[in-house]
């Protein structure tokens, strides 16, 4: 049976990466058998799974930072040249970026890196879930089934924050669409768009399992406690969501243990002390860099308050997490069950962070705190159902059902992977014109030189496919921690370089919310139901906030920031090359650059590149 968990883990990993392998294969088949048909596709270049047009752009740029590590050794800012050596930025999720960056350096292929690390991390997560369930049930076959099902649950429902607060009909319809993706989202995969999550999740499960080993032993050695504390501390440079859960869960477990036994294990105190010793300095350093001196406190305050659900309020659905924790703690207090208590503590840790807006007045990624609450609630439900069945029937009669369910779920996942690949393969590439432009940049420009573009796709593509930087950063503090104000000044500087009318550009892209909402409605229909309507222009307009300094800050703060930001004087920021795509050509003709004396370096149907002569 022990070997079977490795087979199961390999099966889960293979099913997860299947779309990322199959889609390029289908594309290569069409390239070899009917190249003329491929030529008319919008993405008619070489097969790749890391094309932004094929994925949710919010997380795909993480790959740019992974590439930055493989090129410069540390997770520096992959976008802004002046911010490259900022140590503060390297602390954000440093561990996953560094590990995956060195993996990419070894493989020298981002597509292959994505496939390898996704398989390995899903493999590891499956084994860890199996170990945790074994600790709770001591039933190998049930733990095998649970490890498979929990992984599929994570894949299908990872971002369904309201999972346990929706109607059964809605849940059933959503489940059917995940199993049989008739209307799949172009990001409905665990490929590049889940880059950090597969790593941070595996690290979290590892920290949880090691702490579980500590609390499961009456006499735990100092080495195990120190190792557990060290791993918990590493979560500080893994991801702040996982760190927050862990820092809250250990005290919740300790409280439950004290309620039951009126004592707390010495090993738990030692482990948690080591975790705090490692985590607190990182938290303080990140906090100091987060509120750096050139940021206006009023703007920062406004920027942190999303337009939806602002202010102090209690998130009522989070009471489920607290209720589950309290039930486990106070029911059957005489029963020593550290595994269930530890799982309940992790569930309970979602409660305080889901309501932190009661203290701060604004949310800290409210929906993200529900993710692990949901996952561990499912694990707890599996344990409860197993123990309920164990008291009433012979588990031998259930084993056949476990085996058949694994086979059925595997077949459904295989079918799902094939359908996703079939749906995606025409999008899984860059346009050939873009590839030519990127090849030119790699061959004829200095490393880390700065390219100016307004295109949200190009701001992602340039650090991802070339050795260049961009004038404007992607809107993610994990990737680039320059201030909101500076990124806005960079946007204004780019407009001045192109000679684009500032008021017209801002009105069209940022001030007209009705137009923006209409674009998003069209994009949703095209993405979900009518792929033939999914044009690059529509994609660009729907994702304009993803790569501007104003993502997540709300319309009021956005207007205030854009209206009050002055255009920087010439030479304020480094700018070596100017790029023209379809977006820039909507506002200005290329003929205008001749008046500036720029040197034309490259031109094809889609992209032009000019060198700024100083």
Coordinates of C-alpha atoms in Angstrom, one line a residue:
X1 CA 0.0 0.0 0.0
X2 CA 2.8 2.4 0.8
X3 CA 4.0 2.3 -2.8
X4 CA 0.5 3.1 -4.0
X5 CA 0.7 6.6 -2.6
X6 CA 3.6 7.4 -4.9
X7 CA 1.6 6.0 -7.9
X8 CA -1.3 8.1 -6.8
X9 CA 0.8 11.3 -6.4
X10 CA 2.3 10.7 -9.9
X11 CA -1.2 10.2 -11.3
X12 CA -2.4 13.5 -9.7
X13 CA 0.6 15.4 -11.1
X14 CA 0.2 13.9 -14.5
X15 CA -3.5 14.8 -14.7
X16 CA -2.8 18.3 -13.6
X17 CA -0.1 19.0 -16.2
X18 CA -2.0 17.2 -19.0
X19 CA -3.5 20.3 -20.6
X20 CA 0.0 22.0 -20.6
X21 CA 1.5 19.1 -22.5
X22 CA -1.4 18.2 -24.8
X23 CA -2.2 21.8 -26.0
X24 CA 1.3 22.4 -27.5
X25 CA 1.2 18.9 -29.0
X26 CA -2.2 19.6 -30.7
X27 CA -0.8 22.9 -32.0
X28 CA 2.4 21.3 -33.3
X29 CA 0.2 18.7 -35.1
X30 CA -1.7 21.5 -36.9
X31 CA 1.6 23.3 -37.7
X32 CA 3.0 20.2 -39.4
X33 CA -0.2 19.2 -41.2
X34 CA -1.9 22.5 -42.1
X35 CA 0.4 25.5 -41.6
X36 CA -1.7 27.8 -43.7
X37 CA -4.6 27.4 -41.3
X38 CA -2.3 28.3 -38.3
X39 CA -1.2 31.4 -40.1
X40 CA -4.6 33.0 -39.8
X41 CA -4.8 32.4 -36.0
X42 CA -4.3 35.5 -33.9
X43 CA -1.6 33.6 -32.0
X44 CA 0.3 32.0 -34.9
X45 CA 3.8 31.6 -33.5
X46 CA 5.6 28.8 -31.7
X47 CA 3.7 26.7 -29.2
X48 CA 4.0 28.0 -25.6
X49 CA 1.9 27.7 -22.4
X50 CA 3.0 31.1 -21.1
X51 CA 1.3 33.4 -23.5
X52 CA -0.6 36.1 -21.6
X53 CA -3.4 36.0 -24.2
X54 CA -4.0 32.4 -23.1
X55 CA -4.1 33.0 -19.3
X56 CA -5.3 35.0 -16.3
X57 CA -2.7 37.8 -16.3
X58 CA -2.9 38.6 -12.6
X59 CA -0.5 35.7 -11.7
X60 CA 1.3 34.9 -15.0
X61 CA 3.8 37.7 -14.6
X62 CA 5.2 35.8 -11.6
X63 CA 7.1 33.8 -14.2
X64 CA 8.9 37.1 -15.1
X65 CA 10.3 37.2 -11.6
X66 CA 11.2 33.5 -11.8
X67 CA 13.1 34.4 -15.0
X68 CA 14.7 37.3 -13.2
X69 CA 16.2 34.9 -10.6
X70 CA 17.6 32.7 -13.2
X71 CA 19.3 35.7 -14.9
X72 CA 20.4 37.8 -11.8
X73 CA 20.4 35.4 -8.9
X74 CA 17.8 37.0 -6.7
X75 CA 14.1 37.9 -7.1
X76 CA 14.7 41.5 -8.1
X77 CA 12.1 43.7 -9.8
X78 CA 11.6 42.2 -13.3
X79 CA 10.1 45.4 -14.7
X80 CA 11.8 48.6 -13.4
X81 CA 15.5 49.1 -14.1
X82 CA 16.0 51.7 -11.3
X83 CA 14.4 49.3 -8.8
X84 CA 16.4 46.2 -9.8
X85 CA 18.7 46.0 -6.8
X86 CA 16.1 47.0 -4.1
X87 CA 16.6 44.5 -1.4
X88 CA 13.1 45.0 0.0
X89 CA 11.4 43.7 -3.1
X90 CA 13.4 40.5 -2.9
X91 CA 11.7 39.5 0.4
X92 CA 8.2 39.2 -1.2
X93 CA 7.6 35.5 -1.7
X94 CA 11.4 35.1 -2.0
X95 CA 11.5 31.3 -1.4
X96 CA 9.2 30.2 -4.3
X97 CA 10.7 32.7 -6.7
X98 CA 14.3 31.7 -5.8
X99 CA 13.7 27.9 -5.9
X100 CA 11.7 28.0 -9.1
X101 CA 14.2 30.5 -10.6
X102 CA 17.1 28.2 -10.0
X103 CA 15.1 25.3 -11.5
X104 CA 14.5 27.5 -14.6
X105 CA 18.3 28.2 -14.7
X106 CA 18.9 24.5 -14.8
X107 CA 16.3 23.7 -17.4
X108 CA 16.7 27.0 -19.4
X109 CA 13.1 26.7 -20.6
X110 CA 10.2 28.4 -18.8
X111 CA 7.6 26.1 -20.4
X112 CA 9.5 23.0 -19.2
X113 CA 10.0 24.7 -15.8
X114 CA 6.3 25.2 -15.4
X115 CA 5.5 21.5 -16.2
X116 CA 8.3 20.1 -14.0
X117 CA 7.6 22.2 -10.9
X118 CA 3.8 21.7 -11.2
X119 CA 4.2 18.0 -11.4
X120 CA 6.7 17.8 -8.6
X121 CA 4.7 20.1 -6.2
X122 CA 1.4 18.3 -6.9
X123 CA 3.3 15.0 -6.2
X124 CA 4.6 16.4 -2.9
X125 CA 1.2 17.9 -1.9
X126 CA -0.6 14.6 -2.5
X127 CA 1.8 12.7 -0.3
X128 CA 1.5 15.2 2.5
X129 CA -2.3 15.2 2.4
X130 CA -2.1 11.4 2.6
X131 CA 0.3 11.6 5.6
X132 CA -2.1 14.0 7.4
X133 CA -5.1 11.8 6.7
X134 CA -3.2 8.7 7.9
X135 CA -2.4 10.5 11.1
X136 CA -6.1 11.0 11.6
X137 CA -7.5 7.7 10.5
X138 CA -4.7 5.1 10.2
X139 CA -6.6 3.8 7.2
X140 CA -4.3 3.6 4.1
X141 CA -6.9 3.1 1.5
X142 CA -9.2 5.9 2.8
X143 CA -6.2 8.2 3.1
X144 CA -5.3 7.4 -0.5
X145 CA -8.8 8.2 -1.6
X146 CA -8.7 11.4 0.5
X147 CA -5.4 12.6 -0.9
X148 CA -6.8 12.2 -4.4
X149 CA -10.1 13.9 -3.7
X150 CA -8.7 16.8 -1.7
X151 CA -6.3 17.6 -4.5
X152 CA -9.1 17.6 -7.0
X153 CA -11.2 19.8 -4.7
X154 CA -8.3 22.3 -4.5
X155 CA -8.0 22.3 -8.3
X156 CA -11.7 22.7 -9.0
X157 CA -12.7 25.0 -6.2
X158 CA -9.5 26.8 -5.2
X159 CA -10.9 30.2 -5.9
X160 CA -14.6 29.5 -5.1
X161 CA -14.5 31.5 -2.0
X162 CA -18.2 31.3 -1.4
X163 CA -18.2 27.5 -1.8
X164 CA -20.1 26.7 1.4
X165 CA -22.4 29.6 1.1
X166 CA -24.0 29.0 -2.3
X167 CA -27.1 27.0 -3.3
X168 CA -26.8 23.3 -3.9
X169 CA -27.9 23.8 -7.5
X170 CA -25.2 26.4 -8.2
X171 CA -22.6 24.2 -6.6
X172 CA -23.8 21.2 -8.7
X173 CA -23.7 23.2 -12.0
X174 CA -20.3 24.6 -11.2
X175 CA -19.0 21.1 -10.4
X176 CA -20.4 19.8 -13.7
X177 CA -18.7 22.6 -15.6
X178 CA -15.4 21.7 -14.0
X179 CA -15.8 18.1 -14.8
X180 CA -17.1 18.7 -18.3
X181 CA -15.7 22.2 -19.3
X182 CA -18.3 23.1 -21.8
X183 CA -17.7 26.8 -21.0
X184 CA -14.1 26.7 -19.8
X185 CA -12.3 30.0 -18.8
X186 CA -9.1 30.5 -20.7
X187 CA -7.4 30.5 -17.3
X188 CA -9.2 27.4 -16.1
X189 CA -6.0 25.4 -15.6
X190 CA -3.4 24.9 -12.9
X191 CA -0.7 25.9 -15.3
X192 CA 1.2 29.2 -15.2
X193 CA -1.7 31.1 -13.7
X194 CA -1.2 29.2 -10.4
X195 CA 2.5 29.6 -10.4
X196 CA 3.1 30.5 -6.8
X197 CA 0.1 28.7 -5.4
X198 CA 1.3 25.2 -6.1
X199 CA 4.5 26.0 -4.3
X200 CA 3.1 27.9 -1.4
X201 CA 0.4 25.3 -0.9
X202 CA 3.0 22.5 -0.8
X203 CA 5.1 24.5 1.7
X204 CA 2.1 25.0 3.9
X205 CA 1.1 21.4 3.9
X206 CA 4.7 20.5 4.8
X207 CA 4.8 22.9 7.7
X208 CA 1.4 21.6 8.9
X209 CA 2.6 18.0 8.7
X210 CA 5.8 18.6 10.6
X211 CA 3.9 20.5 13.3
X212 CA 1.5 17.5 13.4
X213 CA 4.4 15.2 14.1
X214 CA 5.5 17.5 17.0
X215 CA 2.0 17.4 18.7
X216 CA 1.4 13.7 18.0
X217 CA 4.4 12.7 20.2
X218 CA 4.1 12.8 23.9
X219 CA 7.9 13.3 24.2
X220 CA 9.0 15.2 21.2
X221 CA 12.7 15.8 20.7
X222 CA 14.1 19.3 20.4
X223 CA 15.4 18.6 16.9
X224 CA 11.9 17.9 15.6
X225 CA 10.5 21.0 17.3
X226 CA 13.3 23.2 16.0
X227 CA 12.7 21.8 12.4
X228 CA 9.0 22.5 12.7
X229 CA 9.7 26.0 13.9
X230 CA 12.2 26.7 11.2
X231 CA 9.8 25.5 8.5
X232 CA 7.0 27.7 10.0
X233 CA 9.5 30.6 9.9
X234 CA 10.2 30.0 6.2
X235 CA 6.5 30.7 5.5
X236 CA 7.5 34.4 6.1
X237 CA 9.4 34.3 2.8
X238 CA 6.9 31.9 1.1
X239 CA 3.6 33.8 1.2
X240 CA 1.9 36.0 3.7
X241 CA -1.4 34.2 3.5
X242 CA 0.1 30.9 4.5
X243 CA 2.2 32.6 7.2
X244 CA -0.9 34.3 8.6
X245 CA -2.8 31.1 8.8
X246 CA 0.1 29.3 10.6
X247 CA 0.8 32.1 13.1
X248 CA -2.9 32.2 14.1
X249 CA -3.4 28.4 14.0
X250 CA -0.7 27.5 16.5
X251 CA -2.1 29.6 19.3
X252 CA -5.6 28.3 18.5
X253 CA -4.3 24.8 18.8
X254 CA -2.6 25.6 22.0
X255 CA -5.8 27.1 23.4
X256 CA -7.7 23.9 22.5
X257 CA -5.0 21.8 24.0
X258 CA -5.1 23.8 27.3
X259 CA -8.9 23.5 27.4
X260 CA -8.6 19.7 27.2
X261 CA -5.5 19.0 29.3
X262 CA -4.8 22.2 31.2
X263 CA -1.3 22.2 29.8
X264 CA 0.6 23.1 26.6
X265 CA 3.4 20.9 25.2
X266 CA 6.9 22.4 25.7
X267 CA 7.7 21.3 22.1
X268 CA 4.8 23.4 20.8
X269 CA 6.2 26.5 22.7
X270 CA 9.7 25.9 21.4
X271 CA 8.5 25.4 17.8
X272 CA 6.3 28.5 17.8
X273 CA 9.1 30.6 19.4
X274 CA 11.5 29.6 16.5
X275 CA 8.8 30.5 14.0
X276 CA 8.3 33.9 15.5
X277 CA 12.0 34.5 15.8
X278 CA 12.4 34.0 12.1
X279 CA 9.1 35.5 10.9
X280 CA 9.0 38.8 12.8
X281 CA 12.1 40.4 11.3
X282 CA 10.8 39.6 7.8
X283 CA 7.4 41.1 8.7
X284 CA 9.0 44.2 10.1
X285 CA 11.3 44.7 7.1
X286 CA 8.4 44.1 4.6
X287 CA 6.3 46.6 6.5
X288 CA 9.0 49.2 6.4
X289 CA 9.5 48.8 2.7
X290 CA 5.8 48.7 2.1
X291 CA 5.3 52.2 3.6
X292 CA 8.4 53.8 2.0
X293 CA 9.0 57.5 2.3
X294 CA 7.8 58.6 -1.2
X295 CA 4.3 57.3 -0.7
X296 CA 1.5 59.8 0.2
X297 CA -0.3 58.3 3.3
X298 CA -3.6 59.6 2.1
X299 CA -3.2 58.0 -1.3
X300 CA -2.0 54.8 0.2
X301 CA -5.0 54.8 2.6
X302 CA -7.4 55.3 -0.3
X303 CA -5.6 52.8 -2.4
X304 CA -6.0 50.0 0.2
X305 CA -9.8 50.5 0.4
X306 CA -11.6 48.7 -2.5
X307 CA -14.8 50.2 -3.7
X308 CA -16.7 47.0 -2.8
X309 CA -17.5 46.5 0.9
X310 CA -15.4 49.3 2.3
X311 CA -15.0 50.2 6.0
X312 CA -15.5 48.2 9.1
X313 CA -17.9 45.3 8.9
X314 CA -18.2 41.7 10.1
X315 CA -18.0 39.1 7.4
X316 CA -20.9 36.8 8.5
X317 CA -20.0 33.7 6.5
X318 CA -16.6 33.5 8.3
X319 CA -18.6 32.5 11.5
X320 CA -18.7 29.0 10.0
X321 CA -14.9 28.7 10.5
X322 CA -15.1 29.9 14.1
X323 CA -18.1 27.6 14.8
X324 CA -16.3 24.5 13.5
X325 CA -13.2 25.3 15.6
X326 CA -15.2 25.8 18.8
X327 CA -17.3 22.7 18.3
X328 CA -14.1 20.6 18.0
X329 CA -12.5 22.3 21.0
X330 CA -15.4 22.0 23.4
X331 CA -17.1 18.8 22.3
X332 CA -15.6 15.6 23.7
X333 CA -13.0 17.5 25.6
X334 CA -11.7 14.4 27.2
X335 CA -10.7 12.8 23.9
X336 CA -7.1 13.3 23.0
X337 CA -7.2 13.9 19.2
X338 CA -4.4 16.3 18.2
X339 CA -4.8 15.8 14.4
X340 CA -8.4 16.9 14.4
X341 CA -7.7 19.7 16.8
X342 CA -4.9 20.9 14.6
X343 CA -7.0 20.8 11.4
X344 CA -9.8 22.7 13.3
X345 CA -7.3 25.3 14.4
X346 CA -6.3 25.9 10.8
X347 CA -9.9 26.3 9.9
X348 CA -10.4 28.7 12.8
X349 CA -7.4 30.8 11.7
X350 CA -9.5 31.9 8.7
X351 CA -11.9 33.7 11.0
X352 CA -9.8 36.6 12.4
X353 CA -8.2 37.4 9.0
X354 CA -11.6 37.4 7.3
X355 CA -12.7 40.1 9.8
X356 CA -9.5 42.2 10.1
X357 CA -11.3 45.1 8.4
X358 CA -13.1 45.6 11.8
X359 CA -9.7 46.9 13.1
X360 CA -8.1 48.4 10.0
X361 CA -11.1 49.7 8.2
X362 CA -10.2 47.9 5.0
X363 CA -9.7 44.3 3.8
X364 CA -6.5 42.3 3.4
X365 CA -7.5 40.1 0.5
X366 CA -10.6 38.9 2.3
X367 CA -11.5 36.1 -0.2
X368 CA -8.0 34.5 0.0
X369 CA -8.4 33.7 3.7
X370 CA -11.3 31.5 2.9
X371 CA -9.3 29.2 0.6
X372 CA -7.5 27.2 3.3
X373 CA -10.6 27.4 5.5
X374 CA -12.5 25.6 2.8
X375 CA -9.8 23.1 2.0
X376 CA -9.3 22.0 5.6
X377 CA -13.0 22.0 6.2
X378 CA -13.3 19.4 3.5
X379 CA -10.5 17.3 5.1
X380 CA -12.3 17.5 8.5
X381 CA -15.6 16.5 6.9
X382 CA -13.9 13.5 5.3
X383 CA -12.5 12.5 8.7
X384 CA -15.9 12.9 10.4
X385 CA -17.7 10.9 7.8
X386 CA -15.1 8.2 8.0
X387 CA -15.4 7.9 11.7
X388 CA -19.2 7.9 11.5
X389 CA -19.1 5.1 9.0
X390 CA -16.6 3.2 11.1
X391 CA -19.0 3.0 14.0
X392 CA -21.9 1.7 11.9
X393 CA -20.6 -0.5 9.1
X394 CA -17.6 -2.6 8.2
X395 CA -15.1 -0.4 6.3
X396 CA -14.3 -3.4 4.1
X397 CA -17.7 -2.8 2.4
X398 CA -16.6 0.8 1.6
X399 CA -13.2 0.0 0.2
X400 CA -14.6 -1.0 -3.2
X401 CA -16.4 2.3 -3.4
X402 CA -13.2 4.1 -2.6
X403 CA -11.3 2.3 -5.4
X404 CA -14.1 2.8 -8.0
X405 CA -14.4 6.5 -7.1
X406 CA -10.7 7.0 -7.6
X407 CA -10.9 5.4 -11.1
X408 CA -14.0 7.4 -12.0
X409 CA -12.5 10.7 -10.8
X410 CA -9.3 10.0 -12.7
X411 CA -11.2 9.3 -15.9
X412 CA -13.2 12.5 -15.5
X413 CA -10.0 14.5 -14.9
X414 CA -8.4 12.9 -18.0
X415 CA -11.5 13.9 -20.0
X416 CA -11.3 17.4 -18.5
X417 CA -7.6 17.7 -19.4
X418 CA -8.3 16.7 -23.0
X419 CA -11.2 19.1 -23.3
X420 CA -9.2 22.0 -21.9
X421 CA -6.3 21.3 -24.2
X422 CA -8.6 21.1 -27.2
X423 CA -10.2 24.4 -26.1
X424 CA -6.8 26.2 -25.6
X425 CA -4.4 25.1 -28.2
X426 CA -5.3 27.8 -30.7
X427 CA -4.4 30.4 -28.1
X428 CA -1.3 28.7 -26.7
X429 CA 1.3 30.8 -28.5
X430 CA 2.4 34.3 -29.2
X431 CA 1.7 36.1 -32.5
X432 CA 4.6 35.5 -34.9
X433 CA 5.1 39.3 -35.2
X434 CA 5.6 39.5 -31.5
X435 CA 8.2 36.7 -31.5
X436 CA 10.2 38.5 -34.2
X437 CA 10.2 41.7 -32.2
X438 CA 11.3 39.8 -29.0
X439 CA 14.0 38.0 -30.9
X440 CA 15.3 41.3 -32.2
X441 CA 15.3 42.8 -28.7
X442 CA 17.3 39.8 -27.4
X443 CA 19.8 39.9 -30.2
X444 CA 20.3 43.7 -30.7
X445 CA 19.8 45.5 -27.4
X446 CA 21.7 45.8 -24.2
X447 CA 20.6 43.6 -21.3
X448 CA 18.3 45.4 -18.9
X449 CA 17.7 48.3 -21.3
X450 CA 14.3 49.9 -21.0
X451 CA 11.4 49.6 -23.5
X452 CA 8.5 52.0 -23.4
X453 CA 5.1 50.7 -24.2
X454 CA 1.5 51.3 -23.1
X455 CA 0.3 47.8 -24.0
X456 CA -0.7 45.8 -21.0
X457 CA 0.2 42.6 -22.8
X458 CA 3.6 43.9 -23.8
X459 CA 4.4 45.0 -20.2
X460 CA 4.0 41.3 -19.3
X461 CA 5.7 39.9 -22.4
X462 CA 8.8 42.0 -22.5
X463 CA 10.3 40.8 -19.1
X464 CA 9.0 37.3 -19.8
X465 CA 10.4 36.8 -23.3
X466 CA 13.3 39.3 -23.5
X467 CA 16.2 40.5 -21.4
X468 CA 14.8 44.0 -21.3
X469 CA 12.9 46.1 -18.7
X470 CA 9.8 48.2 -19.1
X471 CA 9.1 51.9 -18.2
X472 CA 5.9 51.0 -16.4
X473 CA 5.6 48.2 -13.9
X474 CA 3.0 45.5 -13.6
X475 CA 0.5 46.4 -10.8
X476 CA 1.6 43.9 -8.2
X477 CA 3.5 44.7 -5.1
X478 CA 4.9 41.2 -5.0
X479 CA 6.5 41.7 -8.4
X480 CA 7.4 45.4 -8.2
X481 CA 7.2 47.4 -5.0
X482 CA 7.7 50.9 -6.5
X483 CA 5.0 53.3 -5.1
X484 CA 1.7 53.8 -6.8
X485 CA 2.6 57.5 -7.3
X486 CA 5.9 56.6 -9.1
X487 CA 4.2 54.2 -11.4
X488 CA 1.6 56.8 -12.3
X489 CA 4.3 59.3 -13.0
X490 CA 5.9 56.7 -15.3
X491 CA 2.6 56.3 -17.1
X492 CA 2.4 60.1 -17.6
X493 CA 6.1 60.1 -18.8
X494 CA 5.3 57.4 -21.4
X495 CA 2.3 59.4 -22.7
X496 CA 4.6 62.5 -23.0
X497 CA 7.2 60.4 -25.0
X498 CA 4.6 59.3 -27.4
X499 CA 3.0 62.7 -27.6
X500 CA -0.4 61.3 -26.7
X501 CA -3.1 63.6 -25.4
X502 CA -3.2 62.8 -21.7
X503 CA -6.9 63.8 -21.1
X504 CA -8.1 61.8 -24.1
X505 CA -6.2 58.7 -23.1
X506 CA -7.2 58.8 -19.4
X507 CA -10.9 59.5 -20.3
X508 CA -11.0 56.5 -22.7
X509 CA -9.2 54.0 -20.4
X510 CA -9.8 55.1 -16.8
X511 CA -12.5 57.7 -16.4
X512 CA -15.3 56.2 -18.4
X513 CA -16.4 53.3 -16.1
X514 CA -19.5 52.6 -18.2
X515 CA -17.3 51.9 -21.2
X516 CA -15.0 49.8 -19.1
X517 CA -17.9 47.7 -17.8
X518 CA -19.2 47.3 -21.3
X519 CA -15.8 46.0 -22.5
X520 CA -15.7 43.5 -19.6
X521 CA -19.1 42.2 -20.5
X522 CA -18.0 41.7 -24.1
X523 CA -14.8 40.0 -22.9
X524 CA -16.7 37.7 -20.6
X525 CA -19.0 36.5 -23.4
X526 CA -16.1 36.1 -25.8
X527 CA -13.9 34.2 -23.2
X528 CA -16.7 31.9 -22.0
X529 CA -19.0 31.3 -25.0
X530 CA -17.7 32.9 -28.2
X531 CA -14.0 32.4 -28.7
X532 CA -14.3 33.6 -32.2
X533 CA -15.0 37.1 -30.7
X534 CA -12.0 37.1 -28.5
X535 CA -9.7 39.6 -30.3
X536 CA -6.4 40.9 -29.1
X537 CA -7.8 44.5 -29.0
X538 CA -10.7 43.3 -26.7
X539 CA -8.3 41.4 -24.5
X540 CA -6.1 44.5 -24.2
X541 CA -8.9 46.8 -23.2
X542 CA -10.3 44.3 -20.7
X543 CA -6.9 44.0 -19.0
X544 CA -5.8 47.6 -19.0
X545 CA -6.0 47.7 -15.2
X546 CA -3.8 44.7 -14.7
X547 CA -0.6 46.5 -15.8
X548 CA -1.3 50.0 -14.7
X549 CA -0.5 51.6 -11.3
X550 CA -4.2 51.9 -10.5
X551 CA -5.3 48.2 -10.2
X552 CA -7.3 47.5 -7.0
X553 CA -7.4 51.1 -5.8
X554 CA -11.0 52.0 -6.8
X555 CA -12.4 54.6 -9.2
X556 CA -12.3 57.6 -6.7
X557 CA -8.7 57.1 -5.7
X558 CA -7.8 56.4 -9.4
X559 CA -9.3 59.7 -10.6
X560 CA -7.6 61.6 -7.8
X561 CA -4.3 60.1 -8.5
X562 CA -4.4 60.6 -12.3
X563 CA -5.7 64.2 -12.1
X564 CA -3.1 65.4 -9.6
X565 CA 0.0 63.7 -11.0
X566 CA 2.3 66.0 -12.9
X567 CA 4.1 65.0 -16.1
X568 CA 7.7 64.4 -15.2
X569 CA 10.4 66.4 -16.9
X570 CA 12.5 64.8 -19.8
X571 CA 15.2 62.4 -18.6
X572 CA 13.4 61.7 -15.2
X573 CA 13.3 57.9 -16.0
X574 CA 15.5 55.8 -18.1
X575 CA 14.0 55.0 -21.5
X576 CA 16.0 53.5 -24.3
X577 CA 13.5 52.1 -26.9
X578 CA 9.9 53.0 -27.8
X579 CA 7.5 50.3 -29.0
X580 CA 4.5 50.8 -31.2
X581 CA 1.7 48.2 -31.2
X582 CA -2.0 48.4 -32.2
X583 CA -2.7 50.2 -28.9
X584 CA -0.3 53.1 -29.3
X585 CA -1.4 53.5 -33.0
X586 CA -4.9 54.2 -31.8
X587 CA -3.7 57.5 -30.3
X588 CA -0.7 58.6 -32.4
X589 CA 0.8 57.9 -35.8
X590 CA 4.4 56.6 -36.1
X591 CA 5.2 59.5 -38.4
X592 CA 5.2 61.8 -35.4
X593 CA 8.4 60.1 -34.1
X594 CA 10.4 61.3 -37.0
X595 CA 10.1 64.8 -35.6
X596 CA 11.7 63.5 -32.4
X597 CA 14.7 62.2 -34.3
X598 CA 14.3 58.6 -33.1
X599 CA 16.1 55.8 -35.0
X600 CA 13.9 53.1 -36.5
X601 CA 15.3 49.6 -35.6
X602 CA 12.6 47.1 -36.4
X603 CA 9.2 47.0 -38.0
X604 CA 6.7 44.3 -39.1
X605 CA 2.9 44.3 -39.4
X606 CA 2.2 44.4 -35.7
X607 CA 5.3 45.9 -33.9
X608 CA 7.7 48.8 -34.5
X609 CA 10.8 49.6 -32.4
X610 CA 12.6 52.9 -32.2
X611 CA 15.7 53.9 -30.4
X612 CA 15.7 57.1 -28.4
X613 CA 18.7 59.2 -29.4
X614 CA 19.9 61.2 -26.5

